[in-house]
Amino acid sequence: RHSTTMTALNKKKGKRARPSKSGDDANTDTKDKKREQQKGDEEEPYSNVRASGIHVSNEESRSQLQKLRDKVAASPRLQTLAQSSHQVAASEERQAVLKFDDATADPKTRLNDKQQRALTRRKGNKRVAARLERHETRQLEAAVAAGEAQEILETTQPGMMEPENDMERTFRMTQAQLKRQHLDPVAAKNIFDLTLTECAPYGFKYDRSGRYGLLYGQKGHLALMDNHQQSLVTEFSVRERVRDACFLHNFHLWAAAQKNHAFIYDHNGAEVHRLENHLEPLALEFLPHHWLLASIGRTGWLKYQDTSTGQMVGAFATKTPSQGVLRQNPINAILHIGHTNGTVSLWCPSTSKYLVKMQCHRGAAIISMAIDATGHTMVTGGADRKVRIWDLRMYKERHWMDVGAGVPTSLDLSQRNLLSVGHAGRVSVYSPSILQRRPEQGPYMHQLFPRCGPIETVRFRPFEDVLGVGHARGISSMVIPGSGDPQLDTSEYHLNPMADAKQLREQEVRALLDKLQPDMIALDAQQVASIEPSDFHSRLEQRRDKEEADDLKPKPKKREKKTKRGQSKIQVQMRRKQRNVVAEHRKLVKESQTQDQQQQEQQQQSQPQSSSNDILRDLDGNPLSTEYFEQAMGLPIVDGYTCPSEDDAFRGLMSNGCRVHLLPGGETAFYKRIVFENLDHARTKLQSAPFKLKRDIKSYQVVGSFLSSQACQRLTETTGVHIPKCYEAQMEPDYDNPMQSKFSFLLQDLAPWDGWYQRWLLHDRTEVQATLTTYAKIHAFFWQGSDFWRTEPEAAREFEGAVWKSGSYVQPTQQNDNQCRMVAKEWAVKKLRFEPDLASFDYWDNLGERLQSVAPECGRLAHPFANDDDDAELSQHYQQYRTFTHGDPKQANLFFRPTTTATESGPEQQLQVGLIDFQWAGFGLAATDIAHFLTSSVHADRLVDGGEEELQRYYFDQLQTYLVEYGACRTAEEALEQYSFDTFIQQYETAVLDLVRLIVAYTWNRFTEHVDKDDEAGCARTMNKTSYNKSIPNIIWLMSRCDEILKSRGV
């Protein structure tokens, strides 16, 4: 009755009754268990995703599970899906069965003996076996369904062009051949050219979805284009220069970096905002997950602004100028800025100082940059025509390559890590292997853009095999097979190119709700998700640190209660008298110590120093390492270097330098170090004329930019003018706190054992003529309309931004504002120093008043490009005479070396001239440069009795010759017609009057003693001074020449 009742209950519950087992049935069950155990011990089709302890009880479920196993085993993709699904489900199952959470796939390696025995017992439980079987079946069915869904959604597969044999090269395939022979009509539409020459050159960028493109011409043309329909959405002109542009969170809003500010426009072309805090922006970047718009300005300021609230998040001084190279790391939102000194700095809005600074290109400015989608690789292009690949995980260089023709002006990496390089009117695309090793067989694809000048921008279109190119003739679109990612993830905001207006609104709201805070930007992208370690020892250490910090804080002193009780006592009066005696004694001791210290300083100044150890240090004050010289000069090995004697050192008012001898090769170099806080003259300027410190900061930046420019290289190669090579330049300018500015330059040495020498003042005719010939070559090579400006547009554009727009230290804009009004007053005072020599001349009484009456106009005409914004008419009139000038051609910046040149008639002796110190180099008039040279560097004996006119005529003839040779004029007649001798003399005399204005009102303060040319000790002592600050004959000649010019002009 009991058995019958249980059978009925099991039927009611839907279960099969289990009859009692006889002896034969028990033996049968034992054999079945052994067979099942043997089958379980056999290797399954995919053992890596099999759940432990599965026993199949019926034939139907067993056959279904076996089919699923066979299907998964035949597909690697399904195996991956099944394995990932099984790891989670198996852990949950073991937790339910064994009440134990095990993270690994193999339970036997993590279970103790008791749990393993429990698991063995439960394997024989049919209920548990059926449960595990159902779990595995569901997992495999889910993996198969996911695989089928992926096959449906993945309609395209990534692929690249592959040559059929070893003789073929993919870079020989042109865009015309692709469009005509290999592409379907839909893909072929992506190959097109837009000729836009009126506002060229153009830049081009895509939004995150790849559907819309943004065109911006440097002359003010802005346009928004729909790439799917290849139609124009909107276009307009802002009528001022546009340096960069970028999309914001979607195509409805985008920003443009214009001449003075950054502006935000909508998709209809309406101006939405003017961002006044972003002054003179050079480049823009938008961080989509943080809704931050970042800009880098001309003055080196990096600024972040929240586009959702309009608030400024941060503004930081990078202290190093940039040419507008700004890119973001897509993984951690860190901004990478390329600087003109060859460094790349990494920034985030939560700190006021860079996170990392990398020296990427020594002695060459960073021109372009790109970062891959993983955030692990950075590619930089420098003015040295090299492209370098960097590993951002270790901040080390993987390799580099030379692009050959031109400077890499633009770089970009596609979603599948294809690298595009725009250089000198051509675009080269490299395969993804370029990020790991140098290419063995050239680029993957290559396309020439004739007569299009340097490439402005190259940008890959997201999710498409398309590359957009901006150049000097407009926009071009190329097809690059295999560059885009075919798998589109529409779950991420603003990546769906087919989104309608409703979806765009929903995505915008969701993106705002999920916006990340600026403080979450860090080098380690996983830092925010990590848990701060906290244990007893760390908490105790933090507590101690806090207590120590509290102890260091100044505690307010208790105010003592003053009482009059007891002050009349004799003891109190005696103590008061004793304190007065002690105070008087301390005063005398302090005065004595001060006198002793002053005497020691005077003795140290009177005794020459034995070495220049204080100069041979880096900007942080540490001694220079041997690796520094190896990397900068490209030497194989430097074991050490010697500090020279003080005789080989140079200590000026605003800089210090010395010669370095390297071991074991014996090479030499000249190291120049400028640390403003260590210079007495800089501290004096900070008190008297702080604006001059900012002027000096700019001048040292000009030195580094000019010496590393292509223009300087072309000048030395074409003309033979010798300018020392700059091996390495480190610049840390600080315009907000000028005293914190630091600079260092490692230059080629003009050593005496190589034949170089200097003069106290130039007296020999050969030396003066050689110098005039050198300046004539420089002026003619950069003369307006020469071959350099026509054939080297890229170098010319770089050159314009590398030097002063108006060169020369003399010009009034580089001096105090009231200097022109102080000439008469200063003449009345300073002339008394030279009364024995000048009192007999008729201009003794009124030269100051006469010169002051013409000083402003002379300064304006001698430097016509100093105020080109306010005086555009004058600048335009003198544009035909515009050239590059040295700016400070005093004799201390000139070196001479005799050389022998082989000619047809035999060996010919020549005198080579070397030029240094290009702090004030910029654009100006050739006559102004020559007037400055003759009046400050040549001895008066060479200028009197017609000597000045002879040198003027010699220079003019040399200039006329080189104007024709370097392409500024076609014939000698044209050169003479364009620039006559009378015009040259008129400009020369104006420059002389302007120079005398500076001498009387300012530089005569530095005249301390008269030195004769035969006084060797005096000449060595005043080597760095100009002629009018050390030679009485030169002062007499110059003042008399000034009086003569004023009389000739009726003044």
JSON list of N, CA and C in Angstrom, two decimals, residues 928-976:
[
{"chain": "A", "resi": 928, "resn": "THR", "atom": "N", "xyz": [68.96, 99.58, -42.75]},
{"chain": "A", "resi": 928, "resn": "THR", "atom": "CA", "xyz": [68.99, 99.70, -41.30]},
{"chain": "A", "resi": 928, "resn": "THR", "atom": "C", "xyz": [70.00, 98.75, -40.69]},
{"chain": "A", "resi": 929, "resn": "ASP", "atom": "N", "xyz": [70.07, 97.52, -41.21]},
{"chain": "A", "resi": 929, "resn": "ASP", "atom": "CA", "xyz": [71.03, 96.55, -40.71]},
{"chain": "A", "resi": 929, "resn": "ASP", "atom": "C", "xyz": [72.47, 97.02, -40.98]},
{"chain": "A", "resi": 930, "resn": "ILE", "atom": "N", "xyz": [72.73, 97.56, -42.15]},
{"chain": "A", "resi": 930, "resn": "ILE", "atom": "CA", "xyz": [74.09, 98.01, -42.50]},
{"chain": "A", "resi": 930, "resn": "ILE", "atom": "C", "xyz": [74.47, 99.24, -41.69]},
{"chain": "A", "resi": 931, "resn": "ALA", "atom": "N", "xyz": [73.53, 100.16, -41.47]},
{"chain": "A", "resi": 931, "resn": "ALA", "atom": "CA", "xyz": [73.82, 101.35, -40.66]},
{"chain": "A", "resi": 931, "resn": "ALA", "atom": "C", "xyz": [74.19, 100.94, -39.24]},
{"chain": "A", "resi": 932, "resn": "HIS", "atom": "N", "xyz": [73.49, 99.96, -38.70]},
{"chain": "A", "resi": 932, "resn": "HIS", "atom": "CA", "xyz": [73.80, 99.48, -37.36]},
{"chain": "A", "resi": 932, "resn": "HIS", "atom": "C", "xyz": [75.18, 98.82, -37.34]},
{"chain": "A", "resi": 933, "resn": "PHE", "atom": "N", "xyz": [75.53, 98.08, -38.38]},
{"chain": "A", "resi": 933, "resn": "PHE", "atom": "CA", "xyz": [76.83, 97.41, -38.42]},
{"chain": "A", "resi": 933, "resn": "PHE", "atom": "C", "xyz": [77.98, 98.42, -38.50]},
{"chain": "A", "resi": 934, "resn": "LEU", "atom": "N", "xyz": [77.91, 99.37, -39.41]},
{"chain": "A", "resi": 934, "resn": "LEU", "atom": "CA", "xyz": [79.03, 100.30, -39.59]},
{"chain": "A", "resi": 934, "resn": "LEU", "atom": "C", "xyz": [79.23, 101.19, -38.38]},
{"chain": "A", "resi": 935, "resn": "THR", "atom": "N", "xyz": [78.13, 101.60, -37.73]},
{"chain": "A", "resi": 935, "resn": "THR", "atom": "CA", "xyz": [78.26, 102.53, -36.61]},
{"chain": "A", "resi": 935, "resn": "THR", "atom": "C", "xyz": [78.64, 101.85, -35.31]},
{"chain": "A", "resi": 936, "resn": "SER", "atom": "N", "xyz": [78.46, 100.54, -35.19]},
{"chain": "A", "resi": 936, "resn": "SER", "atom": "CA", "xyz": [78.73, 99.87, -33.93]},
{"chain": "A", "resi": 936, "resn": "SER", "atom": "C", "xyz": [79.91, 98.91, -33.98]},
{"chain": "A", "resi": 937, "resn": "SER", "atom": "N", "xyz": [80.37, 98.51, -35.17]},
{"chain": "A", "resi": 937, "resn": "SER", "atom": "CA", "xyz": [81.39, 97.45, -35.27]},
{"chain": "A", "resi": 937, "resn": "SER", "atom": "C", "xyz": [82.68, 97.90, -35.94]},
{"chain": "A", "resi": 938, "resn": "VAL", "atom": "N", "xyz": [82.68, 98.95, -36.74]},
{"chain": "A", "resi": 938, "resn": "VAL", "atom": "CA", "xyz": [83.84, 99.36, -37.52]},
{"chain": "A", "resi": 938, "resn": "VAL", "atom": "C", "xyz": [84.53, 100.53, -36.82]},
{"chain": "A", "resi": 939, "resn": "HIS", "atom": "N", "xyz": [85.86, 100.48, -36.76]},
{"chain": "A", "resi": 939, "resn": "HIS", "atom": "CA", "xyz": [86.61, 101.55, -36.12]},
{"chain": "A", "resi": 939, "resn": "HIS", "atom": "C", "xyz": [86.52, 102.83, -36.95]},
{"chain": "A", "resi": 940, "resn": "ALA", "atom": "N", "xyz": [86.59, 103.97, -36.25]},
{"chain": "A", "resi": 940, "resn": "ALA", "atom": "CA", "xyz": [86.42, 105.26, -36.92]},
{"chain": "A", "resi": 940, "resn": "ALA", "atom": "C", "xyz": [87.50, 105.50, -37.97]},
{"chain": "A", "resi": 941, "resn": "ASP", "atom": "N", "xyz": [88.69, 104.91, -37.81]},
{"chain": "A", "resi": 941, "resn": "ASP", "atom": "CA", "xyz": [89.76, 105.11, -38.79]},
{"chain": "A", "resi": 941, "resn": "ASP", "atom": "C", "xyz": [89.36, 104.58, -40.16]},
{"chain": "A", "resi": 942, "resn": "ARG", "atom": "N", "xyz": [88.51, 103.59, -40.22]},
{"chain": "A", "resi": 942, "resn": "ARG", "atom": "CA", "xyz": [88.07, 103.02, -41.49]},
{"chain": "A", "resi": 942, "resn": "ARG", "atom": "C", "xyz": [86.89, 103.80, -42.08]},
{"chain": "A", "resi": 943, "resn": "LEU", "atom": "N", "xyz": [86.27, 104.70, -41.31]},
{"chain": "A", "resi": 943, "resn": "LEU", "atom": "CA", "xyz": [85.07, 105.40, -41.77]},
{"chain": "A", "resi": 943, "resn": "LEU", "atom": "C", "xyz": [85.35, 106.84, -42.20]},
{"chain": "A", "resi": 944, "resn": "VAL", "atom": "N", "xyz": [86.41, 107.44, -41.68]},
{"chain": "A", "resi": 944, "resn": "VAL", "atom": "CA", "xyz": [86.69, 108.84, -42.01]},
{"chain": "A", "resi": 944, "resn": "VAL", "atom": "C", "xyz": [87.35, 108.92, -43.39]},
{"chain": "A", "resi": 945, "resn": "ASP", "atom": "N", "xyz": [87.41, 110.18, -43.90]},
{"chain": "A", "resi": 945, "resn": "ASP", "atom": "CA", "xyz": [88.07, 110.47, -45.18]},
{"chain": "A", "resi": 945, "resn": "ASP", "atom": "C", "xyz": [87.51, 109.63, -46.33]},
{"chain": "A", "resi": 946, "resn": "GLY", "atom": "N", "xyz": [86.19, 109.57, -46.41]},
{"chain": "A", "resi": 946, "resn": "GLY", "atom": "CA", "xyz": [85.54, 108.85, -47.51]},
{"chain": "A", "resi": 946, "resn": "GLY", "atom": "C", "xyz": [85.44, 107.36, -47.33]},
{"chain": "A", "resi": 947, "resn": "GLY", "atom": "N", "xyz": [85.91, 106.84, -46.18]},
{"chain": "A", "resi": 947, "resn": "GLY", "atom": "CA", "xyz": [85.85, 105.40, -45.98]},
{"chain": "A", "resi": 947, "resn": "GLY", "atom": "C", "xyz": [84.42, 104.88, -45.86]},
{"chain": "A", "resi": 948, "resn": "GLU", "atom": "N", "xyz": [83.53, 105.66, -45.23]},
{"chain": "A", "resi": 948, "resn": "GLU", "atom": "CA", "xyz": [82.14, 105.22, -45.10]},
{"chain": "A", "resi": 948, "resn": "GLU", "atom": "C", "xyz": [81.46, 105.10, -46.46]},
{"chain": "A", "resi": 949, "resn": "GLU", "atom": "N", "xyz": [81.65, 106.08, -47.33]},
{"chain": "A", "resi": 949, "resn": "GLU", "atom": "CA", "xyz": [81.02, 106.03, -48.66]},
{"chain": "A", "resi": 949, "resn": "GLU", "atom": "C", "xyz": [81.57, 104.86, -49.48]},
{"chain": "A", "resi": 950, "resn": "GLU", "atom": "N", "xyz": [82.86, 104.58, -49.33]},
{"chain": "A", "resi": 950, "resn": "GLU", "atom": "CA", "xyz": [83.44, 103.44, -50.05]},
{"chain": "A", "resi": 950, "resn": "GLU", "atom": "C", "xyz": [82.79, 102.13, -49.63]},
{"chain": "A", "resi": 951, "resn": "LEU", "atom": "N", "xyz": [82.59, 101.96, -48.32]},
{"chain": "A", "resi": 951, "resn": "LEU", "atom": "CA", "xyz": [81.96, 100.73, -47.83]},
{"chain": "A", "resi": 951, "resn": "LEU", "atom": "C", "xyz": [80.49, 100.66, -48.22]},
{"chain": "A", "resi": 952, "resn": "GLN", "atom": "N", "xyz": [79.82, 101.82, -48.24]},
{"chain": "A", "resi": 952, "resn": "GLN", "atom": "CA", "xyz": [78.43, 101.83, -48.69]},
{"chain": "A", "resi": 952, "resn": "GLN", "atom": "C", "xyz": [78.32, 101.38, -50.14]},
{"chain": "A", "resi": 953, "resn": "ARG", "atom": "N", "xyz": [79.18, 101.88, -50.99]},
{"chain": "A", "resi": 953, "resn": "ARG", "atom": "CA", "xyz": [79.14, 101.51, -52.40]},
{"chain": "A", "resi": 953, "resn": "ARG", "atom": "C", "xyz": [79.49, 100.04, -52.60]},
{"chain": "A", "resi": 954, "resn": "TYR", "atom": "N", "xyz": [80.45, 99.55, -51.81]},
{"chain": "A", "resi": 954, "resn": "TYR", "atom": "CA", "xyz": [80.82, 98.13, -51.93]},
{"chain": "A", "resi": 954, "resn": "TYR", "atom": "C", "xyz": [79.63, 97.23, -51.57]},
{"chain": "A", "resi": 955, "resn": "TYR", "atom": "N", "xyz": [78.98, 97.54, -50.47]},
{"chain": "A", "resi": 955, "resn": "TYR", "atom": "CA", "xyz": [77.83, 96.72, -50.08]},
{"chain": "A", "resi": 955, "resn": "TYR", "atom": "C", "xyz": [76.73, 96.78, -51.13]},
{"chain": "A", "resi": 956, "resn": "PHE", "atom": "N", "xyz": [76.44, 97.97, -51.64]},
{"chain": "A", "resi": 956, "resn": "PHE", "atom": "CA", "xyz": [75.36, 98.11, -52.61]},
{"chain": "A", "resi": 956, "resn": "PHE", "atom": "C", "xyz": [75.63, 97.30, -53.87]},
{"chain": "A", "resi": 957, "resn": "ASP", "atom": "N", "xyz": [76.87, 97.32, -54.36]},
{"chain": "A", "resi": 957, "resn": "ASP", "atom": "CA", "xyz": [77.21, 96.52, -55.54]},
{"chain": "A", "resi": 957, "resn": "ASP", "atom": "C", "xyz": [77.05, 95.02, -55.27]},
{"chain": "A", "resi": 958, "resn": "GLN", "atom": "N", "xyz": [77.48, 94.58, -54.09]},
{"chain": "A", "resi": 958, "resn": "GLN", "atom": "CA", "xyz": [77.31, 93.18, -53.74]},
{"chain": "A", "resi": 958, "resn": "GLN", "atom": "C", "xyz": [75.82, 92.80, -53.66]},
{"chain": "A", "resi": 959, "resn": "LEU", "atom": "N", "xyz": [75.02, 93.67, -53.08]},
{"chain": "A", "resi": 959, "resn": "LEU", "atom": "CA", "xyz": [73.59, 93.39, -52.97]},
{"chain": "A", "resi": 959, "resn": "LEU", "atom": "C", "xyz": [72.94, 93.30, -54.35]},
{"chain": "A", "resi": 960, "resn": "GLN", "atom": "N", "xyz": [73.31, 94.19, -55.26]},
{"chain": "A", "resi": 960, "resn": "GLN", "atom": "CA", "xyz": [72.74, 94.14, -56.61]},
{"chain": "A", "resi": 960, "resn": "GLN", "atom": "C", "xyz": [73.08, 92.83, -57.31]},
{"chain": "A", "resi": 961, "resn": "THR", "atom": "N", "xyz": [74.29, 92.35, -57.10]},
{"chain": "A", "resi": 961, "resn": "THR", "atom": "CA", "xyz": [74.71, 91.08, -57.73]},
{"chain": "A", "resi": 961, "resn": "THR", "atom": "C", "xyz": [73.90, 89.91, -57.21]},
{"chain": "A", "resi": 962, "resn": "TYR", "atom": "N", "xyz": [73.73, 89.84, -55.89]},
{"chain": "A", "resi": 962, "resn": "TYR", "atom": "CA", "xyz": [73.05, 88.68, -55.31]},
{"chain": "A", "resi": 962, "resn": "TYR", "atom": "C", "xyz": [71.54, 88.77, -55.46]},
{"chain": "A", "resi": 963, "resn": "LEU", "atom": "N", "xyz": [70.99, 89.97, -55.66]},
{"chain": "A", "resi": 963, "resn": "LEU", "atom": "CA", "xyz": [69.55, 90.06, -55.95]},
{"chain": "A", "resi": 963, "resn": "LEU", "atom": "C", "xyz": [69.21, 89.33, -57.24]},
{"chain": "A", "resi": 964, "resn": "VAL", "atom": "N", "xyz": [70.10, 89.42, -58.21]},
{"chain": "A", "resi": 964, "resn": "VAL", "atom": "CA", "xyz": [69.88, 88.71, -59.48]},
{"chain": "A", "resi": 964, "resn": "VAL", "atom": "C", "xyz": [70.16, 87.22, -59.31]},
{"chain": "A", "resi": 965, "resn": "GLU", "atom": "N", "xyz": [71.22, 86.88, -58.56]},
{"chain": "A", "resi": 965, "resn": "GLU", "atom": "CA", "xyz": [71.60, 85.47, -58.40]},
{"chain": "A", "resi": 965, "resn": "GLU", "atom": "C", "xyz": [70.55, 84.68, -57.64]},
{"chain": "A", "resi": 966, "resn": "TYR", "atom": "N", "xyz": [69.91, 85.28, -56.65]},
{"chain": "A", "resi": 966, "resn": "TYR", "atom": "CA", "xyz": [68.94, 84.56, -55.84]},
{"chain": "A", "resi": 966, "resn": "TYR", "atom": "C", "xyz": [67.51, 84.80, -56.28]},
{"chain": "A", "resi": 967, "resn": "GLY", "atom": "N", "xyz": [67.31, 85.37, -57.44]},
{"chain": "A", "resi": 967, "resn": "GLY", "atom": "CA", "xyz": [65.99, 85.40, -58.06]},
{"chain": "A", "resi": 967, "resn": "GLY", "atom": "C", "xyz": [65.09, 86.52, -57.65]},
{"chain": "A", "resi": 968, "resn": "ALA", "atom": "N", "xyz": [65.55, 87.49, -56.87]},
{"chain": "A", "resi": 968, "resn": "ALA", "atom": "CA", "xyz": [64.69, 88.61, -56.51]},
{"chain": "A", "resi": 968, "resn": "ALA", "atom": "C", "xyz": [64.45, 89.52, -57.71]},
{"chain": "A", "resi": 969, "resn": "CYS", "atom": "N", "xyz": [65.43, 89.61, -58.60]},
{"chain": "A", "resi": 969, "resn": "CYS", "atom": "CA", "xyz": [65.31, 90.39, -59.83]},
{"chain": "A", "resi": 969, "resn": "CYS", "atom": "C", "xyz": [65.87, 89.55, -60.98]},
{"chain": "A", "resi": 970, "resn": "ARG", "atom": "N", "xyz": [65.31, 89.77, -62.16]},
{"chain": "A", "resi": 970, "resn": "ARG", "atom": "CA", "xyz": [65.75, 88.97, -63.30]},
{"chain": "A", "resi": 970, "resn": "ARG", "atom": "C", "xyz": [67.05, 89.49, -63.90]},
{"chain": "A", "resi": 971, "resn": "THR", "atom": "N", "xyz": [67.23, 90.80, -63.93]},
{"chain": "A", "resi": 971, "resn": "THR", "atom": "CA", "xyz": [68.43, 91.40, -64.52]},
{"chain": "A", "resi": 971, "resn": "THR", "atom": "C", "xyz": [69.00, 92.44, -63.57]},
{"chain": "A", "resi": 972, "resn": "ALA", "atom": "N", "xyz": [70.23, 92.86, -63.86]},
{"chain": "A", "resi": 972, "resn": "ALA", "atom": "CA", "xyz": [70.87, 93.90, -63.05]},
{"chain": "A", "resi": 972, "resn": "ALA", "atom": "C", "xyz": [70.14, 95.23, -63.21]},
{"chain": "A", "resi": 973, "resn": "GLU", "atom": "N", "xyz": [69.63, 95.50, -64.42]},
{"chain": "A", "resi": 973, "resn": "GLU", "atom": "CA", "xyz": [68.89, 96.74, -64.64]},
{"chain": "A", "resi": 973, "resn": "GLU", "atom": "C", "xyz": [67.62, 96.77, -63.80]},
{"chain": "A", "resi": 974, "resn": "GLU", "atom": "N", "xyz": [66.94, 95.63, -63.75]},
{"chain": "A", "resi": 974, "resn": "GLU", "atom": "CA", "xyz": [65.73, 95.57, -62.93]},
{"chain": "A", "resi": 974, "resn": "GLU", "atom": "C", "xyz": [66.06, 95.76, -61.45]},
{"chain": "A", "resi": 975, "resn": "ALA", "atom": "N", "xyz": [67.17, 95.18, -61.00]},
{"chain": "A", "resi": 975, "resn": "ALA", "atom": "CA", "xyz": [67.57, 95.33, -59.60]},
{"chain": "A", "resi": 975, "resn": "ALA", "atom": "C", "xyz": [67.88, 96.79, -59.27]},
{"chain": "A", "resi": 976, "resn": "LEU", "atom": "N", "xyz": [68.58, 97.48, -60.17]},
{"chain": "A", "resi": 976, "resn": "LEU", "atom": "CA", "xyz": [68.91, 98.88, -59.94]},
{"chain": "A", "resi": 976, "resn": "LEU", "atom": "C", "xyz": [67.67, 99.75, -59.98]}
]
